[in-house]
Amino acid sequence: MKSIIAEQLVKTYDKGKIRALDGLNLDVEEGTVLGVLGPNGAGKTTVVRILSTLLRPDSGAATVAGIDVIKNPEKVREVIGLSGQYAAVDEILTGYDNLVMFGELYHLGKKNAIIRANELLERFSLTDAGKRPIKTYSGGMRRRLDLAASLIVKPKVLFLDEPTTGLDPRGRQEMWGVIQELVKGGVTLLLTTQYLEEADQLADEIAVIDTGKVIARGTSDTLKKQVGGERLEVVVEAAHVAKTLEIVEAISGIKPSFDEGLRQISAPVSTGSQALFEVLKAFDSAGIHALDVGLKRPSLDDVFLSLTGHAAEIKEESK
Amino acid sequence: MSVLSDTAVITQRQLRLLTRVPEVLIFSTIQPVMFVLLFRYVFGGSINTGQPGGYVQLLMPGIFVQTVAFTLAGTASGLAEDMKKGLIDRFRSLPISQSALVVGRTLGDSLLNIVVLLVMGIAGYVVGWRPSSGAGNVALGFLFLLFFGYALSWVGALVGLSASDARVVQNVSFIVTFPLTFLSNAFAPTTGMPRALQYFAEWNPVSTMVAACRQLFGLQNQFGATAGSFPSEHPLTTSFFYIIVIMVIFIPLSLRKYRNSAN
C-alpha cells in the first residue's frame, strides 16, 4: 500500500513567475524511506509543505495515509509528524516544557503528555538537557528535540525536511543514527536532503528532483547503475605502471586511464568483485605489490551531474 | 472543547515566559518606570495642573495607558519571531484548532499585563500617586486598561503575521504606538498644541483611555479637555467604543491572515 501519493503537483509563486513545483509525481510505499534529493530551490521544501498541509498546491492531488491532503487537512495532521529545516521549538522553554506542551496540543492530557515527554527525552539522550532552555542546546540537540516533538503521537507518516542541514559532521552522524533507529520501527518516512551521502545512507529509494520535477527515481544502486558501472582502481609504484596497465586492460577489455600524479590506473569493469579477484591474482603472479586496489562505484554526485547536466550546486532558495 | 484547551496551553506557554525569563518583566517595566521618574521629577515641576496632589495624579493614568499600548509591539514581535523560527509551521501541522495559537498568544500577552500594571501601580504609589475614587473604581480602571491592551494585542497580531522580518515589526510597532501615546493628553495638556494636532489628540484612543482612567481614579480636572468635544466629555463611552471597533476589525483580519499564511 502507498502511504504517500502526490500527483501532478503544481505550485507557483509570484503570480506564476516562479514554478516551485511543475507537475511533480511521487509515491512512497508504506514502511519505507524515500529520500527526495535535490539542490536548494529544486522544490523539496514545497513538496513537504504541501504534503504536511501547510501549503495548498495550485493544482494536482495528494494523499497521505490514504487521506486527501487538500480536502481533509485536519485528518492528515492527526497521523503525520513534521520536522522542518529549522528546529521549530520554543527557545525560551526547556526541552521538557516543549514536549509536554506539544503533547497537550495533541490532546494526550497533562499526565500522558508528561510520560511521553520523559520517554522521548530518554530515547533521544536528552534527559539531562531536558531541564535546560532550548537556547542553550547545540544544533544537533535542537534537531533531536525537534524530531522528538514530531514523534509525540507515533505518526504513521513522518516528514523530515533537511534534517541535518547546518549540522557539523558529528551532529549529522548522531542524527543519522537516530533516524536509522526510527526507521526500524516501521514508520513511513519522506526525507529531503541536499546531501547525496545522506540519501544513500538513509533511504530505501531516492527521487532526484530538479526545478520542481522528479527527474530520476530508484534505489541508490539502480541510480548508480544508470550512470555507469563500477570502476577498477589500482595504485602501484612507478616501476610497475607499465605492467599494471597491461593487466588491467586484459581484465577490463578497455584501455585504462592513467593518472600520473596519483599513479592510479583505472578502467570500467562489468564483473564486479570477480574483476578484483582477477587483478589480485595477476599481481601476485607478476610479483607486483599494489599500494591500493579497489572497486569504486559512481557517487551520487556523479549521478546528479549526469542526470541534470549540472552539479548539485547551491542555488538561491526560492520560496 | 478542544479550542479552549488548546488556547489554554498556548496561553500557559506565554505565561511561562515570566518564570523562565524574568528579564522580560524587567524590560517591559523599566521604560515606563523611567518615564514616571522623568515626567514626575524633571518636567513635572514646571507643569502647573491646579490639581490636588499635583502632576503625578494626571501622569500615572497616562503611563498606564502607554504601558498597555506596548502590548501591540509585544504580540507583534512574538508572532513574527514564531513565524521566522518555523514554530508556526509546527503548530499548523498539529491537529489543533487553527486559531488557538493567535488567540492564546493575545490572551497570554494580556495576562502578562496584569503583572506589569501591578508593578507600575506600585511604582506610582512610591512617587506619590494616590487615586481618590476607592478600590472598586481603581480596579475597574485597571480592568479597562487590560481590555484596551487586549484589543491592541490583536492589532499587533496582524502586524506580526504580516511582517516579513522581526526588525520591520519593531519599526512598525514603534511608528504606530509612539505618535499615539505622545500626540495625546497623556503627559501634557492638549490645549498647548496647534489646532490640527489638538483635534487629533482629542480623538486619539490613547487620550480617551487616559481621560477615562483619570475619571475612574477620581480626577475631575482633565488635561486638555476642550469643552464640548464629545470624546473629552464622554471618555469612557468613546474608549469602550474604540476597543470594540478595534476588536471587531482586527480579530477577524488577524485570524484570516493566520489561516491564509498557507498560501
XYZ file of C-alpha atoms in Angstrom:
582
model
C 0.000 0.000 0.000
C 1.182 3.515 -0.763
C 1.403 5.788 2.254
C 2.103 8.917 0.257
C 0.840 9.694 -3.225
C 1.391 13.015 -4.969
C 0.057 13.512 -8.468
C 0.844 16.349 -10.814
C 1.513 18.845 -8.053
C 1.950 22.389 -9.295
C 2.804 25.330 -7.076
C 3.760 28.721 -8.400
C 4.828 31.866 -6.609
C 4.954 35.477 -7.643
C 1.841 35.242 -9.847
C 3.102 32.262 -11.765
C 6.562 33.597 -12.464
C 8.311 31.077 -10.253
C 7.246 27.464 -10.735
C 8.371 25.834 -7.490
C 6.636 22.577 -8.445
C 5.999 21.772 -12.048
C 3.809 18.673 -12.209
C 5.560 16.634 -9.559
C 4.655 12.964 -9.052
C 5.717 10.924 -6.056
C 4.679 7.882 -4.115
C 6.069 6.151 -1.074
C 5.343 2.549 -0.133
C 4.188 2.051 3.461
C 7.042 1.474 5.885
C 9.767 2.607 3.522
C 12.004 5.640 3.318
C 12.012 7.883 0.293
C 14.853 10.323 0.008
C 13.981 13.409 -2.006
C 17.274 14.658 -3.273
C 17.904 17.943 -4.978
C 19.729 21.232 -4.741
C 18.295 24.278 -2.985
C 15.399 25.725 -4.913
C 14.521 22.398 -6.553
C 11.170 22.316 -4.727
C 11.919 19.935 -1.864
C 10.534 22.125 0.899
C 7.462 22.976 -1.171
C 6.638 19.263 -1.548
C 6.961 18.703 2.177
C 4.844 21.758 2.985
C 2.079 20.608 0.666
C 2.073 17.026 1.943
C 2.072 18.210 5.568
C -0.937 20.518 4.907
C 0.966 23.765 5.403
C 0.565 24.826 1.801
C -2.113 24.332 -0.823
C -0.965 23.384 -4.295
C -2.252 25.375 -7.282
C -3.286 22.098 -8.864
C -2.742 18.394 -8.505
C -3.718 15.904 -5.826
C -2.087 14.250 -2.849
C -2.956 11.722 -0.200
C -1.103 10.849 2.981
C -2.016 7.581 4.741
C -4.943 7.408 2.341
C -6.324 10.807 3.397
C -6.749 13.647 0.920
C -4.358 16.427 1.885
C -6.405 19.192 0.284
C -9.887 18.088 1.344
C -9.093 16.759 4.803
C -6.054 18.549 6.183
C -7.296 18.156 9.798
C -7.357 14.379 9.459
C -3.911 14.340 7.865
C -2.485 16.353 10.774
C -3.539 13.576 13.156
C -1.314 10.975 11.511
C 1.790 12.893 10.482
C 4.896 14.188 12.146
C 6.877 17.062 10.669
C 10.357 18.205 11.440
C 11.481 21.126 9.345
C 14.662 22.833 8.295
C 14.530 24.987 11.367
C 14.253 23.472 14.778
C 10.670 24.536 15.377
C 10.607 24.572 19.133
C 10.227 27.342 21.669
C 13.741 28.503 22.512
C 12.829 30.003 25.834
C 11.119 26.920 27.189
C 13.072 23.859 28.287
C 13.132 20.708 26.162
C 10.795 19.071 28.637
C 8.371 22.038 28.593
C 8.281 21.942 24.809
C 7.481 18.247 24.627
C 4.809 18.487 27.319
C 3.267 21.485 25.529
C 3.146 19.677 22.199
C 1.819 16.548 23.937
C -1.009 18.595 25.391
C -1.698 20.103 21.988
C -2.012 16.545 20.658
C -4.671 16.123 23.372
C -2.808 13.472 25.308
C -3.824 15.084 28.587
C -1.305 16.519 31.035
C -0.425 13.187 32.675
C 0.238 11.278 29.457
C 1.998 14.261 27.921
C 4.474 14.202 30.808
C 5.024 10.441 30.489
C 5.568 10.744 26.738
C 7.918 13.727 27.139
C 10.126 11.769 29.532
C 10.118 8.721 27.231
C 11.193 10.799 24.264
C 13.895 12.698 26.163
C 15.314 9.368 27.311
C 15.181 7.883 23.825
C 16.996 10.823 22.255
C 19.594 11.040 25.046
C 18.266 14.418 26.161
C 17.144 13.561 29.680
C 19.647 15.898 31.342
C 19.346 18.601 28.696
C 15.553 18.406 29.056
C 15.731 20.645 32.099
C 17.536 23.436 30.246
C 16.076 26.058 27.899
C 16.475 25.138 24.223
C 18.613 28.194 23.574
C 21.446 26.507 25.472
C 21.344 23.460 23.145
C 23.785 22.634 20.366
C 22.452 22.468 16.803
C 22.343 18.675 16.929
C 20.455 18.627 20.224
C 17.889 21.086 18.886
C 17.256 18.923 15.860
C 16.896 15.856 18.033
C 14.416 17.615 20.241
C 12.557 18.841 17.187
C 12.428 15.297 15.876
C 11.209 14.094 19.273
C 8.415 16.689 19.108
C 7.307 15.282 15.753
C 7.082 11.761 17.226
C 4.808 12.507 20.158
C 1.809 10.614 18.803
C 3.775 7.932 16.927
C 2.939 9.243 13.470
C 2.168 6.885 10.595
C 3.985 9.150 8.174
C 6.940 11.293 9.052
C 8.334 14.210 7.035
C 11.872 15.342 7.667
C 12.856 18.407 5.704
C 16.646 18.589 5.513
C 17.132 17.132 8.977
C 20.889 17.660 9.030
C 21.334 20.940 7.135
C 23.640 23.170 9.116
C 24.877 20.445 11.461
C 28.544 19.661 11.925
C 29.743 16.193 10.880
C 29.306 14.803 14.356
C 25.796 16.169 14.709
C 24.986 14.714 11.309
C 26.249 11.259 12.304
C 24.188 11.365 15.502
C 21.093 12.424 13.591
C 21.585 9.632 11.066
C 21.808 7.132 13.904
C 18.571 8.433 15.397
C 16.769 8.309 12.041
C 18.009 4.789 11.308
C 16.665 3.619 14.666
C 13.367 5.273 13.891
C 13.039 3.618 10.514
C 13.446 0.190 12.106
C 10.223 0.953 13.969
C 8.367 0.817 10.637
C 7.377 4.449 10.108
C 6.923 5.677 6.546
C 9.436 8.434 6.043
C 9.843 11.112 3.426
C 13.150 12.802 3.860
C 14.528 15.674 1.832
C 18.188 16.351 1.593
C 20.783 18.072 -0.490
C 23.424 15.678 0.776
C 23.852 12.829 -1.629
C 25.541 10.730 1.009
C 22.617 11.218 3.349
C 20.085 9.871 0.861
C 22.420 6.942 0.224
C 22.670 6.201 3.953
C 19.062 6.541 4.989
C 16.711 5.997 2.060
C 15.339 2.801 0.507
C 14.578 4.719 -2.625
C 15.684 8.054 -3.942
C 13.775 10.551 -6.027
C 16.040 13.126 -7.608
C 14.227 16.410 -8.176
C 15.269 19.439 -10.106
C 13.256 22.565 -10.994
C 10.061 21.155 -9.495
C 10.008 17.766 -11.183
C 11.217 14.270 -10.391
C 13.936 13.577 -12.912
C 15.001 10.137 -11.721
C 13.726 7.566 -9.311
C 15.099 4.337 -7.952
C 17.278 2.727 -5.336
C 20.695 4.137 -4.782
C 22.095 1.142 -6.681
C 19.875 1.479 -9.730
C 20.600 5.184 -9.944
C 24.284 4.480 -9.817
C 23.974 1.799 -12.464
C 22.033 4.224 -14.615
C 25.093 6.411 -14.644
C 27.523 3.622 -15.349
C 29.052 0.526 -13.809
C 31.900 0.163 -11.406
C 35.480 1.141 -11.968
C 38.513 -0.826 -11.018
C 41.138 1.445 -9.486
C 44.678 0.440 -8.573
C 47.645 2.412 -7.344
C 51.135 0.967 -7.818
C 54.728 2.088 -7.575
C 56.154 3.843 -10.632
C 58.246 0.831 -11.648
C 55.165 -1.370 -12.065
C 52.975 1.036 -14.009
C 53.626 -0.408 -17.464
C 52.935 -3.998 -16.429
C 49.858 -2.954 -14.447
C 48.370 -1.136 -17.415
C 48.588 -4.402 -19.342
C 46.967 -6.431 -16.587
C 44.090 -4.008 -16.101
C 43.446 -3.738 -19.817
C 43.306 -7.526 -20.060
C 40.654 -7.702 -17.351
C 38.585 -4.719 -18.391
C 38.875 -5.106 -22.147
C 39.106 -1.294 -22.339
C 42.282 0.777 -22.364
C 42.659 2.070 -18.778
C 43.141 5.686 -17.886
C 46.284 6.629 -16.006
C 46.666 9.433 -13.521
C 50.360 10.132 -13.369
C 50.309 12.245 -10.244
C 48.439 9.633 -8.217
C 49.992 6.712 -10.142
C 46.409 5.496 -10.332
C 45.224 3.248 -13.091
C 41.509 2.823 -13.573
C 39.130 1.199 -16.029
C 35.434 0.319 -16.104
C 34.587 -3.295 -15.318
C 31.337 -5.203 -15.547
C 32.199 -8.255 -13.488
C 32.347 -6.590 -10.080
C 34.276 -8.437 -7.389
C 35.343 -11.091 -9.910
C 37.495 -8.402 -11.578
C 39.003 -7.519 -8.227
C 39.891 -11.152 -7.623
C 41.463 -11.475 -11.080
C 43.592 -8.375 -10.724
C 44.951 -9.500 -7.347
C 45.785 -12.924 -8.755
C 47.603 -11.342 -11.701
C 49.545 -9.021 -9.396
C 50.523 -11.956 -7.242
C 51.948 -13.979 -10.152
C 53.699 -10.885 -11.606
C 55.190 -10.025 -8.234
C 53.607 -6.566 -8.185
C 52.921 -5.053 -4.799
C 49.812 -2.868 -5.138
C 49.560 0.158 -2.876
C 45.798 0.316 -3.265
C 43.269 -1.790 -5.102
C 39.569 -1.068 -5.157
C 36.255 -1.130 -6.909
C 34.674 2.254 -6.999
C 31.019 2.812 -7.655
C 29.908 6.165 -9.007
C 28.908 8.560 -6.236
C 25.513 10.179 -6.121
C 27.323 13.352 -7.090
C 28.167 11.652 -10.366
C 24.518 10.595 -10.616
C 23.279 14.114 -10.141
C 25.720 15.534 -12.596
C 24.830 13.084 -15.319
C 21.074 13.438 -14.722
C 20.805 17.192 -14.579
C 23.796 18.244 -16.586
C 24.856 20.411 -13.691
C 26.370 19.658 -10.329
C 24.251 19.761 -7.184
C 25.356 23.303 -6.561
C 23.643 25.613 -4.151
C 21.147 27.859 -5.857
C 19.250 30.658 -4.195
C 16.261 29.168 -2.392
C 13.070 30.423 -3.976
C 10.208 30.235 -1.544
C -13.865 21.873 23.896
C -10.506 21.409 22.281
C -10.414 25.045 21.079
C -10.434 26.182 24.694
C -7.907 23.658 25.955
C -5.569 24.331 23.002
C -5.809 28.050 23.669
C -5.130 27.451 27.345
C -1.956 25.512 26.516
C -0.666 28.350 24.335
C -1.576 30.936 26.973
C 0.350 28.940 29.568
C 3.351 28.957 27.248
C 3.136 32.757 27.216
C 2.918 32.982 30.975
C 5.836 30.635 31.453
C 7.892 33.458 29.953
C 7.615 35.185 33.305
C 9.262 32.369 35.217
C 11.774 31.417 32.509
C 12.874 34.895 31.516
C 12.143 37.301 34.336
C 14.163 39.872 32.351
C 11.118 40.288 30.096
C 9.168 41.688 33.017
C 12.064 43.934 33.989
C 12.436 45.286 30.471
C 8.732 45.827 29.957
C 8.526 47.838 33.192
C 11.858 49.640 33.173
C 10.914 52.004 30.364
C 7.609 53.122 31.908
C 9.290 53.449 35.286
C 11.874 55.737 33.670
C 9.067 57.760 32.122
C 7.464 58.090 35.535
C 10.679 59.393 37.039
C 11.413 61.668 34.091
C 7.999 63.307 33.934
C 7.424 63.316 37.663
C 10.721 64.911 38.642
C 12.121 66.569 35.516
C 9.152 68.057 33.644
C 6.512 67.730 36.359
C 7.936 70.560 38.423
C 7.231 73.098 35.708
C 3.760 71.853 34.811
C 1.079 73.614 36.795
C -2.005 71.421 36.921
C -4.079 73.093 39.571
C -4.713 69.524 40.676
C -4.673 68.497 44.318
C -1.818 66.016 44.633
C -0.033 67.566 41.694
C 1.064 66.402 38.268
C 1.685 62.774 39.274
C -2.078 62.205 39.615
C -2.530 63.106 35.945
C 0.677 61.438 34.856
C 0.082 57.913 36.153
C -3.024 57.148 34.069
C -1.047 58.333 31.040
C 1.803 55.980 31.929
C -0.593 53.065 32.443
C -2.169 53.567 29.034
C 1.218 53.923 27.380
C 2.374 50.712 29.071
C -0.556 48.633 27.862
C -0.247 50.196 24.392
C 3.135 48.479 24.123
C 1.305 45.132 24.182
C 0.915 45.778 20.469
C 4.667 45.564 19.959
C 4.977 42.549 22.260
C 2.406 40.454 20.430
C 3.686 41.567 17.039
C 7.323 40.708 17.665
C 6.415 37.461 19.436
C 4.375 36.211 16.478
C 6.939 37.425 13.944
C 9.586 35.502 15.858
C 7.448 32.342 15.867
C 6.984 32.707 12.113
C 10.676 33.172 11.495
C 11.705 30.234 13.666
C 9.251 27.927 11.904
C 7.351 27.390 15.142
C 4.139 28.422 13.448
C 4.662 25.687 10.869
C 4.875 23.162 13.648
C 1.701 24.465 15.295
C -0.092 24.446 11.983
C 0.894 20.851 11.324
C -0.713 19.769 14.613
C -4.306 18.555 14.830
C -5.342 21.608 16.863
C -7.771 24.433 16.442
C -6.151 26.728 13.914
C -6.991 29.887 15.831
C -5.589 28.644 19.150
C -2.089 29.940 18.532
C -3.124 33.547 17.911
C -5.919 33.591 20.489
C -3.624 32.040 23.100
C -0.856 34.499 22.325
C -3.046 37.585 22.661
C -4.582 36.265 25.881
C -1.184 35.421 27.315
C 0.244 38.832 26.466
C -2.747 40.494 28.089
C -2.398 38.395 31.221
C 1.255 39.433 31.435
C -0.068 42.983 31.518
C -1.656 42.247 34.899
C 1.785 41.781 36.385
C 3.224 44.781 34.547
C 0.373 47.050 35.658
C 0.765 45.825 39.227
C 4.438 46.796 39.190
C 3.587 50.173 37.625
C 0.863 50.794 40.200
C 3.367 50.197 42.995
C 5.926 52.453 41.283
C 3.241 55.156 41.024
C 2.360 54.795 44.678
C 6.011 55.230 45.612
C 6.233 58.558 43.751
C 3.005 59.866 45.238
C 0.127 58.625 43.085
C -2.980 58.401 45.289
C -6.238 57.619 43.432
C -9.124 59.072 45.378
C -12.034 57.102 43.968
C -11.986 53.954 46.116
C -10.766 50.429 45.450
C -13.715 49.424 43.289
C -13.242 52.192 40.764
C -9.478 51.757 40.688
C -9.949 48.046 39.950
C -12.428 48.940 37.222
C -9.856 51.317 35.744
C -7.242 48.579 35.626
C -9.723 46.158 34.077
C -10.440 48.744 31.419
C -6.704 49.105 30.779
C -6.342 45.337 30.358
C -9.239 45.309 27.947
C -7.601 48.078 25.888
C -4.305 46.156 25.903
C -6.120 43.059 24.672
C -7.639 44.958 21.750
C -4.250 46.420 20.774
C -2.709 42.980 21.062
C -4.866 41.971 18.084
C -3.533 44.902 16.076
C -0.071 43.608 16.964
C -1.089 40.103 15.847
C -1.914 41.383 12.390
C 1.345 43.342 12.225
C 3.370 40.325 13.393
C 1.709 37.886 10.986
C 2.027 40.267 8.029
C 5.634 41.262 8.522
C 8.456 39.643 6.656
C 11.073 40.461 9.234
C 11.231 40.891 13.000
C 13.032 44.229 12.622
C 10.223 45.537 10.431
C 7.846 44.586 13.217
C 9.828 46.620 15.718
C 9.719 49.649 13.447
C 6.061 49.348 12.526
C 5.037 48.897 16.155
C 7.077 51.930 17.103
C 5.595 54.036 14.307
C 2.089 53.066 15.429
C 2.479 53.436 19.191
C 4.836 56.385 19.515
C 2.681 59.127 17.947
C -0.433 57.649 19.521
C 0.996 57.890 23.017
C 2.667 61.282 22.655
C 0.102 63.098 20.490
C -2.323 62.725 23.331
C -3.245 64.170 26.680
C -1.115 61.547 28.457
C 1.787 63.794 29.502
C 0.906 67.364 28.655
C -2.253 69.412 28.098
C -3.518 69.277 24.518
C -4.528 72.935 24.747
C -0.949 73.986 24.015
C -0.904 72.065 20.705
C -1.629 73.554 17.259
C -5.321 73.209 16.369
C -4.860 70.266 13.972
C -2.841 68.243 16.462
C -5.237 69.156 19.197
C -8.057 67.730 17.128
C -6.114 64.506 16.591
C -5.132 64.335 20.256
C -8.718 64.659 21.418
C -9.984 61.836 19.255
C -6.915 59.700 19.802
C -7.960 56.493 21.603
C -4.969 56.867 23.901
C -6.332 60.240 25.056
C -9.823 58.910 25.619
C -8.382 55.954 27.536
C -6.238 58.272 29.658
C -9.200 60.529 30.302
C -11.376 57.530 31.150
C -8.806 56.261 33.652
C -8.423 59.695 35.208
C -12.161 59.771 35.630
C -12.221 56.316 37.194
C -9.349 57.251 39.511
C -11.336 60.222 40.778
C -9.834 63.217 38.956
C -12.124 65.987 37.831
C -9.667 68.235 36.085
C -8.999 66.667 32.683
C -5.833 67.607 30.872
C -6.630 69.472 27.712
C -10.315 68.686 27.590
C -11.810 71.132 25.142
C -15.206 71.904 26.472
C -17.863 70.399 24.306
C -15.847 67.892 22.257
C -17.531 64.510 22.509
C -14.506 62.325 23.338
C -13.347 64.588 26.134
C -16.845 64.860 27.584
C -17.513 61.114 27.340
C -14.138 59.387 27.575
C -15.479 56.097 28.969
C -18.096 55.685 26.251
C -15.697 56.688 23.491
C -12.937 54.394 24.743
C -15.310 51.482 25.049
C -16.474 52.129 21.507
C -12.862 52.250 20.254
C -11.981 48.973 21.973
C -14.977 47.216 20.421
C -14.251 48.649 16.978
C -10.574 47.622 17.143
C -11.548 44.083 18.133
C -14.286 43.774 15.530
C -11.860 44.807 12.809
C -8.603 43.207 13.881
C -9.664 39.849 15.329
C -11.154 38.557 12.061
C -8.369 40.142 9.989
C -5.633 38.535 12.100
C -7.313 35.130 12.147
C -7.805 35.255 8.403
C -4.183 36.261 7.926
C -3.110 33.310 10.056
C -5.252 30.827 8.163
C -4.113 32.184 4.804
C -0.456 32.042 5.667
C -0.812 28.613 3.976
C -0.749 30.350 0.613
